PDB file of C-alpha atoms in Angstrom:
ATOM      1  CA  GLU A   1      96.305  97.357 112.746  1.00  0.00           C
ATOM      2  CA  THR A   2      99.298  99.980 113.464  1.00  0.00           C
ATOM      3  CA  GLY A   3      99.496  97.944 117.956  1.00  0.00           C
ATOM      4  CA  VAL A   4      99.358 102.039 118.769  1.00  0.00           C
ATOM      5  CA  THR A   5      96.167 102.484 120.925  1.00  0.00           C
ATOM      6  CA  GLN A   6      95.000 105.045 122.726  1.00  0.00           C
ATOM      7  CA  SER A   7      91.860 105.422 125.442  1.00  0.00           C
ATOM      8  CA  PRO A   8      89.173 106.501 125.404  1.00  0.00           C
ATOM      9  CA  THR A   9      87.927 106.178 122.056  1.00  0.00           C
ATOM     10  CA  HIS A  10      84.809 109.615 122.762  1.00  0.00           C
ATOM     11  CA  LEU A  11      85.420 111.753 125.135  1.00  0.00           C
ATOM     12  CA  ILE A  12      83.041 114.643 126.544  1.00  0.00           C
ATOM     13  CA  LYS A  13      84.527 117.941 129.106  1.00  0.00           C
ATOM     14  CA  THR A  14      83.539 120.644 130.048  1.00  0.00           C
ATOM     15  CA  ARG A  15      85.147 124.102 129.598  1.00  0.00           C
ATOM     16  CA  GLY A  16      87.321 124.807 132.361  1.00  0.00           C
ATOM     17  CA  GLN A  17      88.428 120.486 132.782  1.00  0.00           C
ATOM     18  CA  GLN A  18      91.551 119.146 132.854  1.00  0.00           C
ATOM     19  CA  VAL A  19      91.606 115.839 130.447  1.00  0.00           C
ATOM     20  CA  THR A  20      94.451 113.208 130.534  1.00  0.00           C
ATOM     21  CA  LEU A  21      94.354 110.827 127.189  1.00  0.00           C
ATOM     22  CA  ARG A  22      96.577 107.867 126.804  1.00  0.00           C
ATOM     23  CA  CYS A  23      98.139 105.954 124.268  1.00  0.00           C
ATOM     24  CA  SER A  24      99.393 102.123 124.624  1.00  0.00           C
ATOM     25  CA  SER A  25     102.908 102.120 121.868  1.00  0.00           C
ATOM     26  CA  GLN A  26     103.517  99.878 119.158  1.00  0.00           C
ATOM     27  CA  SER A  27     105.697  97.214 120.728  1.00  0.00           C
ATOM     28  CA  GLY A  28     109.422  97.882 119.495  1.00  0.00           C
ATOM     29  CA  HIS A  29     109.093 101.365 119.997  1.00  0.00           C
ATOM     30  CA  ASN A  30     111.151 104.498 121.129  1.00  0.00           C
ATOM     31  CA  THR A  31     109.845 107.510 120.317  1.00  0.00           C
ATOM     32  CA  VAL A  32     105.699 109.334 120.789  1.00  0.00           C
ATOM     33  CA  SER A  33     104.085 112.096 119.075  1.00  0.00           C
ATOM     34  CA  TRP A  34     100.760 113.418 119.294  1.00  0.00           C
ATOM     35  CA  TYR A  35      98.298 114.963 117.058  1.00  0.00           C
ATOM     36  CA  GLN A  36      95.583 117.612 117.528  1.00  0.00           C
ATOM     37  CA  GLN A  37      93.570 117.059 114.080  1.00  0.00           C
ATOM     38  CA  ALA A  38      90.269 119.574 113.784  1.00  0.00           C
ATOM     39  CA  LEU A  39      87.840 118.626 111.212  1.00  0.00           C
ATOM     40  CA  GLY A  40      88.140 118.973 108.004  1.00  0.00           C
ATOM     41  CA  GLN A  41      92.165 119.634 108.317  1.00  0.00           C
ATOM     42  CA  GLY A  42      95.071 118.054 108.219  1.00  0.00           C
ATOM     43  CA  PRO A  43      96.892 116.601 112.207  1.00  0.00           C
ATOM     44  CA  GLN A  44      99.083 119.469 113.995  1.00  0.00           C
ATOM     45  CA  PHE A  45     101.820 118.073 115.455  1.00  0.00           C
ATOM     46  CA  ILE A  46     101.644 119.056 119.242  1.00  0.00           C
ATOM     47  CA  PHE A  47     105.137 117.639 120.918  1.00  0.00           C
ATOM     48  CA  GLN A  48     107.202 114.550 120.126  1.00  0.00           C
ATOM     49  CA  TYR A  49     109.200 112.429 123.129  1.00  0.00           C
ATOM     50  CA  TYR A  50     111.757 110.340 122.779  1.00  0.00           C
ATOM     51  CA  ARG A  51     113.147 108.008 125.842  1.00  0.00           C
ATOM     52  CA  GLU A  52     111.214 110.045 127.695  1.00  0.00           C
ATOM     53  CA  GLU A  53     112.369 113.178 126.711  1.00  0.00           C
ATOM     54  CA  GLU A  54     110.503 115.350 124.947  1.00  0.00           C
ATOM     55  CA  ASN A  55     113.027 116.087 121.521  1.00  0.00           C
ATOM     56  CA  GLY A  56     110.043 118.577 119.837  1.00  0.00           C
ATOM     57  CA  ARG A  57     107.224 120.657 120.396  1.00  0.00           C
ATOM     58  CA  GLY A  58     104.674 122.679 117.699  1.00  0.00           C
ATOM     59  CA  ASN A  59     102.300 125.803 118.840  1.00  0.00           C
ATOM     60  CA  PHE A  60     100.642 124.785 121.156  1.00  0.00           C
ATOM     61  CA  PRO A  61     100.636 126.107 124.556  1.00  0.00           C
ATOM     62  CA  PRO A  62     102.613 125.200 127.613  1.00  0.00           C
ATOM     63  CA  ARG A  63      98.890 123.678 129.104  1.00  0.00           C
ATOM     64  CA  PHE A  64      99.118 121.209 126.819  1.00  0.00           C
ATOM     65  CA  SER A  65     101.714 118.658 127.967  1.00  0.00           C
ATOM     66  CA  GLY A  66     102.603 114.915 127.994  1.00  0.00           C
ATOM     67  CA  LEU A  67     104.876 112.166 129.835  1.00  0.00           C
ATOM     68  CA  GLN A  68     106.307 109.348 128.033  1.00  0.00           C
ATOM     69  CA  PHE A  69     106.440 105.924 130.799  1.00  0.00           C
ATOM     70  CA  PRO A  70     109.923 103.949 131.460  1.00  0.00           C
ATOM     71  CA  ASN A  71     107.676 101.110 129.065  1.00  0.00           C
ATOM     72  CA  TYR A  72     107.030 103.987 125.950  1.00  0.00           C
ATOM     73  CA  SER A  73     103.827 104.576 126.372  1.00  0.00           C
ATOM     74  CA  SER A  74     102.404 107.954 126.943  1.00  0.00           C
ATOM     75  CA  GLU A  75      99.899 111.300 128.394  1.00  0.00           C
ATOM     76  CA  LEU A  76      98.743 114.809 126.562  1.00  0.00           C
ATOM     77  CA  ASN A  77      97.289 116.376 129.556  1.00  0.00           C
ATOM     78  CA  VAL A  78      94.833 119.238 128.056  1.00  0.00           C
ATOM     79  CA  ASN A  79      93.949 122.073 131.459  1.00  0.00           C
ATOM     80  CA  ALA A  80      91.741 124.242 131.482  1.00  0.00           C
ATOM     81  CA  LEU A  81      90.288 122.988 128.253  1.00  0.00           C
ATOM     82  CA  GLU A  82      88.920 125.984 125.404  1.00  0.00           C
ATOM     83  CA  LEU A  83      86.002 125.536 122.935  1.00  0.00           C
ATOM     84  CA  ASP A  84      88.231 124.988 120.320  1.00  0.00           C
ATOM     85  CA  ASP A  85      90.224 121.898 122.312  1.00  0.00           C
ATOM     86  CA  SER A  86      87.141 119.812 120.221  1.00  0.00           C
ATOM     87  CA  ALA A  87      89.769 117.688 117.303  1.00  0.00           C
ATOM     88  CA  LEU A  88      90.657 114.186 117.163  1.00  0.00           C
ATOM     89  CA  TYR A  89      93.492 114.019 118.881  1.00  0.00           C
ATOM     90  CA  LEU A  90      95.980 111.451 117.539  1.00  0.00           C
ATOM     91  CA  CYS A  91      99.711 109.801 118.577  1.00  0.00           C
ATOM     92  CA  ALA A  92     101.711 107.946 116.601  1.00  0.00           C
ATOM     93  CA  SER A  93     104.555 105.910 117.678  1.00  0.00           C
ATOM     94  CA  GLY A  94     108.002 104.805 115.791  1.00  0.00           C
ATOM     95  CA  THR A  95     112.058 104.683 116.710  1.00  0.00           C
ATOM     96  CA  GLY A  96     114.641 106.981 116.584  1.00  0.00           C
ATOM     97  CA  ALA A  97     115.109 110.110 117.961  1.00  0.00           C
ATOM     98  CA  SER A  98     116.376 112.091 115.514  1.00  0.00           C
ATOM     99  CA  GLU A  99     115.585 110.574 111.843  1.00  0.00           C
ATOM    100  CA  TRP A 100     112.068 111.159 112.186  1.00  0.00           C
ATOM    101  CA  THR A 101     110.861 107.315 110.591  1.00  0.00           C
ATOM    102  CA  GLU A 102     107.571 105.856 109.869  1.00  0.00           C
ATOM    103  CA  ALA A 103     104.704 107.086 112.781  1.00  0.00           C
ATOM    104  CA  PHE A 104     102.293 104.493 113.385  1.00  0.00           C
ATOM    105  CA  PHE A 105      98.888 106.011 114.124  1.00  0.00           C
ATOM    106  CA  GLY A 106      96.681 104.482 116.491  1.00  0.00           C
ATOM    107  CA  GLN A 107      92.712 105.333 116.114  1.00  0.00           C
ATOM    108  CA  GLY A 108      93.005 108.623 117.939  1.00  0.00           C
ATOM    109  CA  THR A 109      90.308 110.125 120.946  1.00  0.00           C
ATOM    110  CA  ARG A 110      88.107 112.260 119.522  1.00  0.00           C
ATOM    111  CA  LEU A 111      87.903 115.243 122.048  1.00  0.00           C
ATOM    112  CA  THR A 112      84.525 117.815 121.783  1.00  0.00           C
ATOM    113  CA  VAL A 113      84.790 120.256 124.829  1.00  0.00           C
ATOM    114  CA  VAL A 114      81.196 122.097 125.239  1.00  0.00           C
TER     115      VAL A 114
ATOM    116  CA  GLY B   1     105.656 130.454 110.353  1.00  0.00           C
ATOM    117  CA  GLN B   2     106.772 127.165 108.994  1.00  0.00           C
ATOM    118  CA  GLN B   3     103.856 126.872 106.442  1.00  0.00           C
ATOM    119  CA  VAL B   4     103.297 122.660 104.603  1.00  0.00           C
ATOM    120  CA  MET B   5     100.300 123.968 101.762  1.00  0.00           C
ATOM    121  CA  GLN B   6      98.495 120.881  99.675  1.00  0.00           C
ATOM    122  CA  ILE B   7      96.902 121.447  96.194  1.00  0.00           C
ATOM    123  CA  PRO B   8      93.977 120.948  95.445  1.00  0.00           C
ATOM    124  CA  GLN B   9      92.217 120.271  98.358  1.00  0.00           C
ATOM    125  CA  TYR B  10      89.446 118.491  96.744  1.00  0.00           C
ATOM    126  CA  GLN B  11      89.491 116.068  92.982  1.00  0.00           C
ATOM    127  CA  HIS B  12      87.431 113.739  91.676  1.00  0.00           C
ATOM    128  CA  VAL B  13      88.803 111.443  88.736  1.00  0.00           C
ATOM    129  CA  GLN B  14      86.495 109.187  87.613  1.00  0.00           C
ATOM    130  CA  GLU B  15      87.839 105.483  87.965  1.00  0.00           C
ATOM    131  CA  GLY B  16      90.711 105.159  85.473  1.00  0.00           C
ATOM    132  CA  GLU B  17      91.568 108.634  85.207  1.00  0.00           C
ATOM    133  CA  ASP B  18      95.177 109.738  86.800  1.00  0.00           C
ATOM    134  CA  PHE B  19      96.010 112.399  90.357  1.00  0.00           C
ATOM    135  CA  THR B  20      98.224 114.407  91.751  1.00  0.00           C
ATOM    136  CA  THR B  21      98.418 116.132  94.272  1.00  0.00           C
ATOM    137  CA  TYR B  22     101.501 118.973  95.580  1.00  0.00           C
ATOM    138  CA  CYS B  23     102.769 120.611  98.975  1.00  0.00           C
ATOM    139  CA  ASN B  24     104.534 123.868  99.459  1.00  0.00           C
ATOM    140  CA  SER B  25     106.851 124.564 102.325  1.00  0.00           C
ATOM    141  CA  SER B  26     107.583 127.435 102.871  1.00  0.00           C
ATOM    142  CA  THR B  27     110.986 126.077 104.202  1.00  0.00           C
ATOM    143  CA  THR B  28     113.936 123.845 103.419  1.00  0.00           C
ATOM    144  CA  LEU B  29     112.723 119.835 104.812  1.00  0.00           C
ATOM    145  CA  SER B  30     114.907 118.253 105.889  1.00  0.00           C
ATOM    146  CA  ASN B  31     112.415 114.739 104.529  1.00  0.00           C
ATOM    147  CA  ILE B  32     109.126 114.393 103.632  1.00  0.00           C
ATOM    148  CA  GLN B  33     105.709 111.057 104.257  1.00  0.00           C
ATOM    149  CA  TRP B  34     103.281 110.797 102.705  1.00  0.00           C
ATOM    150  CA  TYR B  35     100.231 109.563 104.418  1.00  0.00           C
ATOM    151  CA  LYS B  36      96.990 108.892 103.228  1.00  0.00           C
ATOM    152  CA  GLN B  37      92.843 108.927 105.766  1.00  0.00           C
ATOM    153  CA  ARG B  38      90.537 107.036 104.842  1.00  0.00           C
ATOM    154  CA  PRO B  39      87.293 109.198 106.153  1.00  0.00           C
ATOM    155  CA  GLY B  40      87.054 108.091 110.169  1.00  0.00           C
ATOM    156  CA  GLY B  41      90.128 106.770 110.174  1.00  0.00           C
ATOM    157  CA  HIS B  42      93.851 107.925 111.088  1.00  0.00           C
ATOM    158  CA  PRO B  43      96.503 108.751 108.964  1.00  0.00           C
ATOM    159  CA  VAL B  44      98.547 105.811 107.503  1.00  0.00           C
ATOM    160  CA  PHE B  45     102.463 105.824 106.066  1.00  0.00           C
ATOM    161  CA  LEU B  46     102.922 105.496 102.529  1.00  0.00           C
ATOM    162  CA  ILE B  47     106.775 106.217 102.336  1.00  0.00           C
ATOM    163  CA  GLN B  48     109.411 108.993 103.196  1.00  0.00           C
ATOM    164  CA  LEU B  49     111.754 111.008 100.666  1.00  0.00           C
ATOM    165  CA  VAL B  50     115.199 111.739 102.361  1.00  0.00           C
ATOM    166  CA  LYS B  51     116.909 113.034  99.111  1.00  0.00           C
ATOM    167  CA  SER B  52     116.717 115.992  96.776  1.00  0.00           C
ATOM    168  CA  GLY B  53     115.323 115.205  93.843  1.00  0.00           C
ATOM    169  CA  GLU B  54     114.376 111.981  94.863  1.00  0.00           C
ATOM    170  CA  VAL B  55     111.817 109.427  93.030  1.00  0.00           C
ATOM    171  CA  LYS B  56     109.783 106.721  94.529  1.00  0.00           C
ATOM    172  CA  LYS B  57     106.843 103.639  93.002  1.00  0.00           C
ATOM    173  CA  GLN B  58     104.883 102.305  94.495  1.00  0.00           C
ATOM    174  CA  LYS B  59     102.504 100.395  92.341  1.00  0.00           C
ATOM    175  CA  ARG B  60     100.796 102.865  90.771  1.00  0.00           C
ATOM    176  CA  LEU B  61     101.505 106.356  93.126  1.00  0.00           C
ATOM    177  CA  THR B  62     105.281 107.853  91.927  1.00  0.00           C
ATOM    178  CA  PHE B  63     105.916 110.285  95.314  1.00  0.00           C
ATOM    179  CA  GLN B  64     108.382 113.009  94.270  1.00  0.00           C
ATOM    180  CA  PHE B  65     111.235 115.548  96.348  1.00  0.00           C
ATOM    181  CA  GLY B  66     112.258 119.000  94.616  1.00  0.00           C
ATOM    182  CA  GLU B  67     115.230 119.667  94.265  1.00  0.00           C
ATOM    183  CA  ALA B  68     115.565 122.852  96.771  1.00  0.00           C
ATOM    184  CA  LYS B  69     113.495 120.280  99.227  1.00  0.00           C
ATOM    185  CA  LYS B  70     110.640 122.393  99.648  1.00  0.00           C
ATOM    186  CA  ASN B  71     107.886 121.001  98.092  1.00  0.00           C
ATOM    187  CA  SER B  72     106.733 117.685  96.945  1.00  0.00           C
ATOM    188  CA  SER B  73     103.903 115.159  94.325  1.00  0.00           C
ATOM    189  CA  LEU B  74     102.355 112.249  94.246  1.00  0.00           C
ATOM    190  CA  HIS B  75     101.127 110.888  91.231  1.00  0.00           C
ATOM    191  CA  ILE B  76      98.631 108.394  90.851  1.00  0.00           C
ATOM    192  CA  THR B  77      97.968 106.185  87.839  1.00  0.00           C
ATOM    193  CA  ALA B  78      94.722 104.591  86.821  1.00  0.00           C
ATOM    194  CA  THR B  79      93.351 105.273  90.232  1.00  0.00           C
ATOM    195  CA  GLN B  80      90.468 103.383  91.622  1.00  0.00           C
ATOM    196  CA  THR B  81      87.333 103.670  94.375  1.00  0.00           C
ATOM    197  CA  THR B  82      90.350 102.126  96.691  1.00  0.00           C
ATOM    198  CA  ASP B  83      92.568 104.935  96.454  1.00  0.00           C
ATOM    199  CA  VAL B  84      90.019 107.665  97.907  1.00  0.00           C
ATOM    200  CA  GLY B  85      90.715 109.364 101.779  1.00  0.00           C
ATOM    201  CA  THR B  86      92.537 112.011 102.081  1.00  0.00           C
ATOM    202  CA  TYR B  87      96.381 112.198 101.240  1.00  0.00           C
ATOM    203  CA  PHE B  88      98.892 114.415 103.196  1.00  0.00           C
ATOM    204  CA  CYS B  89     102.456 115.154 103.272  1.00  0.00           C
ATOM    205  CA  ALA B  90     104.049 116.014 106.292  1.00  0.00           C
ATOM    206  CA  GLY B  91     107.172 117.676 106.646  1.00  0.00           C
ATOM    207  CA  HIS B  92     110.283 117.457 109.177  1.00  0.00           C
ATOM    208  CA  THR B  93     112.591 120.340 110.147  1.00  0.00           C
ATOM    209  CA  GLY B  94     114.228 120.877 113.271  1.00  0.00           C
ATOM    210  CA  ASN B  95     112.425 119.594 115.497  1.00  0.00           C
ATOM    211  CA  GLN B  96     108.837 120.677 114.274  1.00  0.00           C
ATOM    212  CA  PHE B  97     106.974 117.572 112.419  1.00  0.00           C
ATOM    213  CA  TYR B  98     104.126 119.356 109.708  1.00  0.00           C
ATOM    214  CA  PHE B  99     100.899 117.815 108.103  1.00  0.00           C
ATOM    215  CA  GLY B 100     100.571 119.118 105.146  1.00  0.00           C
ATOM    216  CA  THR B 101      96.719 120.792 104.729  1.00  0.00           C
ATOM    217  CA  GLY B 102      95.725 117.458 102.830  1.00  0.00           C
ATOM    218  CA  THR B 103      94.240 116.158  99.479  1.00  0.00           C
ATOM    219  CA  SER B 104      90.896 114.480  99.727  1.00  0.00           C
ATOM    220  CA  LEU B 105      90.817 112.236  96.783  1.00  0.00           C
ATOM    221  CA  THR B 106      86.691 111.409  95.202  1.00  0.00           C
ATOM    222  CA  VAL B 107      86.756 108.034  93.418  1.00  0.00           C
ATOM    223  CA  ILE B 108      84.105 108.112  90.462  1.00  0.00           C
ATOM    224  CA  PRO B 109      82.982 104.824  89.225  1.00  0.00           C
TER     225      PRO B 109
END
């Protein structure tokens, strides 16, 4: 196991609702990144936080936002959910802002939007 | 925009045969990582390559980073059933991180 935990494991939401996903990083890690993985596709980078500051963002709209807390745990918030937001959401923790070292992934949250 | 493509998309091999997946980026990468994802699982880090032309080996796995730092390959010698899964490359450029499209490997006993 990686020591990265995500909650909840599964979630069903209605289109237009808002959702918050949580990630607890591995001890000693100060970087967390979030990914969206649609079925049968590779993970898509949403954003990365380093020491509570966003230091990288992929091609996702502003309704995808995040937070990293002083204990380096993290949240991903998605507003105005759309059907296409249905996917596995993965967080990964690591160390270092610019080195992009090994990322340790959690098991993911399976979000279904109906 | 930035794209990281992998070929082939799917590969079926007999146990004991070799396997190679190729990763190509539309732009130069700072480094590249390789991950393995089993069905229903999460990506697991395999290795990171940083230098142009770098080659690294892990037992039956050989990883290579191209001279131009735009392509990479993963070669598995004498595949085993435990090698089953999807292999992703993931490249870093600027403050972006791009996963490849993945190659799904099936090993037939």
